[in-house]
Every structure is written in structure tokens, then in C-alpha cells.
Tab-separated table of C-alpha atoms in Angstrom:
chain	number	residue	atom	x	y	z
A	10	LYS	CA	93.127	-96.468	123.665
A	11	ASN	CA	89.751	-98.157	123.953
A	12	ASN	CA	86.862	-97.612	121.586
A	13	ALA	CA	84.302	-94.971	122.254
A	14	PRO	CA	80.944	-96.384	123.338
A	15	GLY	CA	78.783	-97.440	120.439
A	16	SER	CA	81.603	-98.022	117.964
A	17	GLN	CA	80.948	-100.802	115.487
A	18	GLN	CA	84.022	-103.010	115.856
A	19	PRO	CA	85.230	-104.061	119.320
A	20	GLY	CA	88.851	-103.162	119.928
A	21	LEU	CA	89.160	-101.044	116.791
A	22	ASN	CA	89.078	-97.320	116.326
A	23	VAL	CA	89.491	-95.629	112.946
A	24	GLN	CA	90.854	-92.088	112.964
A	25	ASP	CA	92.091	-89.665	110.316
A	26	SER	CA	95.839	-89.864	109.967
A	27	ALA	CA	98.006	-86.766	109.977
A	28	SER	CA	99.985	-88.168	107.033
A	29	SER	CA	99.917	-86.537	103.626
A	30	THR	CA	98.449	-89.693	102.090
A	31	ALA	CA	95.139	-89.077	103.872
A	32	ARG	CA	95.056	-92.750	104.823
A	33	SER	CA	93.495	-93.750	108.103
A	34	THR	CA	95.130	-95.096	111.213
A	35	ILE	CA	93.383	-98.054	112.753
A	36	GLU	CA	93.863	-98.780	116.437
A	37	ALA	CA	93.447	-102.317	117.719
A	38	LYS	CA	93.718	-103.934	121.108
A	39	ILE	CA	95.734	-107.161	121.088
A	40	VAL	CA	95.930	-109.300	124.222
A	41	LEU	CA	98.587	-111.905	125.048
A	42	LEU	CA	97.339	-114.963	126.934
A	43	GLY	CA	99.019	-118.098	128.256
A	44	ASP	CA	100.558	-119.719	131.302
A	45	SER	CA	103.125	-118.000	133.486
A	46	GLY	CA	106.679	-118.206	132.162
A	47	VAL	CA	105.857	-118.973	128.521
A	48	GLY	CA	107.319	-115.691	127.280
A	49	LYS	CA	104.327	-113.393	126.753
A	50	SER	CA	106.138	-110.367	128.173
A	51	SER	CA	109.280	-111.209	126.223
A	52	LEU	CA	107.344	-111.440	122.947
A	53	ALA	CA	105.655	-108.098	123.621
A	54	LEU	CA	108.965	-106.467	124.542
A	55	ARG	CA	110.709	-107.906	121.468
A	56	PHE	CA	107.930	-106.754	119.129
A	57	CYS	CA	107.312	-103.309	120.606
A	58	GLN	CA	110.822	-102.322	121.699
A	59	GLY	CA	113.097	-104.684	119.768
A	60	ARG	CA	114.821	-106.048	122.837
A	61	PHE	CA	114.957	-109.113	125.062
A	62	ASN	CA	115.378	-109.148	128.837
A	63	PRO	CA	116.374	-112.584	130.185
A	64	TYR	CA	115.546	-111.434	133.733
A	65	HIS	CA	112.008	-110.210	133.122
A	66	GLU	CA	109.845	-110.276	136.251
A	67	VAL	CA	106.452	-111.957	136.458
A	68	THR	CA	103.625	-109.758	135.185
A	69	ILE	CA	101.089	-108.892	137.876
A	70	GLY	CA	97.698	-108.097	136.344
A	71	ALA	CA	98.644	-106.687	132.938
A	72	ALA	CA	101.214	-104.511	131.189
A	73	PHE	CA	100.608	-102.293	128.167
A	74	LEU	CA	102.822	-101.573	125.128
A	75	GLN	CA	102.198	-100.099	121.669
A	76	GLN	CA	103.559	-100.625	118.174
A	77	ILE	CA	102.541	-99.452	114.709
A	78	VAL	CA	102.280	-101.871	111.776
A	79	ARG	CA	102.039	-100.620	108.185
A	80	LEU	CA	99.350	-102.411	106.178
A	81	ARG	CA	99.529	-103.354	102.499
A	82	ASP	CA	97.230	-100.486	101.484
A	83	GLY	CA	99.627	-97.985	103.079
A	84	SER	CA	97.494	-97.326	106.148
A	85	GLN	CA	98.780	-97.997	109.626
A	86	LEU	CA	97.507	-100.248	112.373
A	87	LYS	CA	98.443	-99.075	115.844
A	88	LEU	CA	98.494	-102.117	118.104
A	89	HIS	CA	97.780	-101.683	121.792
A	90	VAL	CA	99.453	-104.813	123.157
A	91	TRP	CA	98.139	-105.990	126.531
A	92	ASP	CA	100.419	-108.482	128.268
A	93	THR	CA	98.427	-110.401	130.883
A	94	GLY	CA	99.713	-112.179	133.972
A	95	GLY	CA	99.674	-115.924	133.369
A	96	GLN	CA	99.606	-117.160	136.939
A	97	GLU	CA	96.573	-119.239	137.864
A	98	ARG	CA	95.473	-116.722	140.511
A	99	PHE	CA	95.054	-114.024	137.809
A	100	ARG	CA	92.874	-116.113	135.478
A	101	ALA	CA	89.652	-114.878	137.065
A	102	MET	CA	90.595	-111.311	136.063
A	103	THR	CA	91.917	-112.032	132.576
A	104	HIS	CA	88.549	-111.646	130.836
A	105	LEU	CA	88.624	-107.973	131.833
A	106	TYR	CA	91.692	-107.529	129.646
A	107	TYR	CA	90.467	-109.335	126.543
A	108	ARG	CA	87.118	-107.591	126.531
A	109	ASP	CA	87.065	-105.394	123.391
A	110	ALA	CA	90.171	-107.094	121.977
A	111	ALA	CA	90.390	-107.274	118.190
A	112	GLY	CA	93.028	-109.980	118.420
A	113	ALA	CA	94.690	-112.376	120.819
A	114	VAL	CA	98.026	-114.155	120.848
A	115	ILE	CA	97.887	-117.362	122.868
A	116	VAL	CA	101.448	-118.222	123.837
A	117	TYR	CA	102.857	-121.552	124.930
A	118	ASP	CA	106.384	-122.711	125.705
A	119	CYS	CA	107.416	-125.448	123.254
A	120	THR	CA	109.680	-126.916	125.964
A	121	ASP	CA	106.708	-127.386	128.342
A	122	ALA	CA	103.923	-129.825	127.410
A	123	HIS	CA	101.611	-128.464	130.133
A	124	SER	CA	101.644	-124.981	128.625
A	125	GLN	CA	100.638	-126.423	125.246
A	126	ALA	CA	97.638	-128.117	126.859
A	127	SER	CA	96.551	-124.695	128.151
A	128	VAL	CA	96.176	-123.375	124.597
A	129	LYS	CA	92.822	-125.138	124.228
A	130	PHE	CA	91.645	-123.617	127.515
A	131	TRP	CA	92.476	-120.103	126.262
A	132	VAL	CA	90.848	-120.699	122.875
A	133	GLN	CA	87.641	-121.907	124.562
A	134	GLU	CA	87.806	-119.020	127.037
A	135	LEU	CA	88.023	-116.473	124.218
A	136	GLN	CA	85.291	-118.173	122.225
A	137	SER	CA	82.901	-118.189	125.184
A	138	LYS	CA	83.749	-114.906	126.948
A	139	GLY	CA	85.666	-112.847	124.394
A	140	PRO	CA	84.482	-110.534	121.630
A	141	ALA	CA	82.594	-112.190	118.782
A	142	ARG	CA	85.158	-111.048	116.211
A	143	CYS	CA	88.491	-111.641	117.876
A	144	GLN	CA	91.244	-112.942	115.609
A	145	MET	CA	93.425	-115.534	117.333
A	146	ALA	CA	97.031	-116.561	116.857
A	147	VAL	CA	98.962	-119.270	118.676
A	148	ALA	CA	102.668	-118.694	119.291
A	149	ALA	CA	104.937	-121.668	119.995
A	150	ASN	CA	107.564	-119.659	121.852
A	151	LYS	CA	111.169	-120.577	122.708
A	152	SER	CA	111.761	-122.168	119.302
A	153	ASP	CA	115.477	-121.413	119.761
A	154	VAL	CA	115.737	-124.135	122.427
A	155	GLU	CA	116.875	-127.444	120.884
A	156	THR	CA	115.063	-129.832	123.244
A	157	LYS	CA	111.333	-129.493	122.746
A	158	ALA	CA	108.651	-131.252	124.785
A	159	VAL	CA	105.974	-130.514	122.213
A	160	LYS	CA	105.766	-131.238	118.473
A	161	ALA	CA	104.829	-128.096	116.575
A	162	SER	CA	103.031	-130.182	113.942
A	163	ASP	CA	100.379	-131.264	116.471
A	164	MET	CA	99.580	-127.681	117.452
A	165	LYS	CA	99.683	-126.532	113.826
A	166	SER	CA	97.070	-129.173	112.948
A	167	TYR	CA	94.852	-127.995	115.818
A	168	CYS	CA	95.218	-124.375	114.678
A	169	ASP	CA	94.484	-125.231	111.039
A	170	GLU	CA	91.339	-127.133	112.075
A	171	ASN	CA	90.136	-124.130	114.105
A	172	GLY	CA	91.102	-121.311	111.735
A	173	LEU	CA	93.824	-119.997	114.033
A	174	LEU	CA	97.122	-118.512	112.945
A	175	PHE	CA	100.099	-120.594	114.119
A	176	VAL	CA	103.665	-119.266	114.328
A	177	GLU	CA	106.801	-120.698	115.943
A	178	THR	CA	108.652	-117.838	117.654
A	179	SER	CA	111.675	-117.014	119.741
A	180	ALA	CA	111.504	-113.852	121.800
A	181	LYS	CA	115.180	-114.378	122.606
A	182	THR	CA	116.424	-114.348	118.993
A	183	GLY	CA	113.497	-112.413	117.522
A	184	GLU	CA	112.653	-115.263	115.120
A	185	ASN	CA	109.179	-114.769	113.598
A	186	VAL	CA	108.076	-112.276	116.271
A	187	GLY	CA	107.411	-109.537	113.717
A	188	HIS	CA	105.755	-112.064	111.415
A	189	LEU	CA	103.432	-113.186	114.228
A	190	PHE	CA	102.138	-109.712	115.038
A	191	GLU	CA	102.079	-108.503	111.420
A	192	SER	CA	100.087	-111.568	110.311
A	193	LEU	CA	97.618	-111.090	113.156
A	194	ALA	CA	97.378	-107.373	112.304
A	195	ALA	CA	96.560	-108.268	108.687
A	196	ARG	CA	93.728	-110.533	109.859
A	197	VAL	CA	92.373	-107.788	112.113
A	198	ALA	CA	92.540	-105.331	109.215
A	199	THR	CA	90.732	-107.813	106.958
A	200	ASP	CA	87.865	-107.830	109.454
A	201	LEU	CA	87.571	-104.127	108.709
A	202	GLY	CA	87.565	-104.648	104.970
A	203	ARG	CA	91.130	-103.355	104.515
């Protein structure tokens, strides 16, 4: 669900919750960015549906999933997870998907050095064309694979220097997938003063 025109925070929509606690439910758009084949769809599927499909097809354009995260104050954050196609030919359209995003997960494959190099492209792209207040996380996916082409410490240093969340994940095993999205959700909620 996108924000109504004129709302104060891009990608976020606060509504009264039907729960007896009278807490609010926050809705936030989260977009997954990165090269083709890095595991964006697999991370989204693991987080939103708790499963892994080793034969997932290439995403054309974008796919949409949802998941609710409970915040420390007891309120809920409903994440609208947009999984974008990572093929080069779709890059010209990608900005349409991260417009109004409250958060972004930039995914790279830790077995592919080229995909790590693309992280900086996506960070710059979001900084120049994305919403002013878009929380960013970098996911080093496929951490379950023993042979890695990329040292996580290098990317962690880059993320620390730029105020980005960094998490090593495995969509296949589920390692740190929940932590990735929950940590990003907490940062989005902090932007709202939660």
C-alpha cells in the first residue's frame, strides 16, 4: 500500500490498529536491489513465507510480498517488500520501484566479486534518486557457501563508514534473514520516532 498524497513520511503510513492495545500499525515500503542472481527473491521469500526455492525464476520488473514485524513498543510494522529485477536491462526502471521507499536492502552474492562492486552503484543511485529518508541495509547473501570471492570485512567497513546496516545472510539456510529485515524495520521505525 502506498502513502496517500501529502503524507509526511515517504513509504510510511500510520493507521489505527484493530488490536486491543490501541497501538498503531505502521506500513513501510522496502525495496530489494542488486544484480541478477544474488538472491533478492530468495531473501524476500525466506523472510515473508519462510521457505526457499532453489529453482526460483528470474524476476521480471518487480514482485511484491508482505510481512509484519513487531516493534519493541508493541506496535507492528507491516513491510511491503518489493523485489526488483536485477538484470541490467531493468535498471532504467528500478527507480520507479524505490520511489517512496522507507528502506532498501542492497543484496550482493558473497561468491561473486562483481556483485559486491555493484553495491556502491546502488547506494549512489538511492542517494541521488531515492527518497531523502531511506534507510539502507547491505546483505552479503549466500553466506552458507564455503568458498567466498569477497571478504565480508571490506564491505562491513564500507557500510560502517556510510552509516549502512550490514548483515551476512543465507536465504538457503535462513541465517540472519529475520535479523536483516527486523534491524532495517527498527531503523525505519526510529525515523518515525518509535
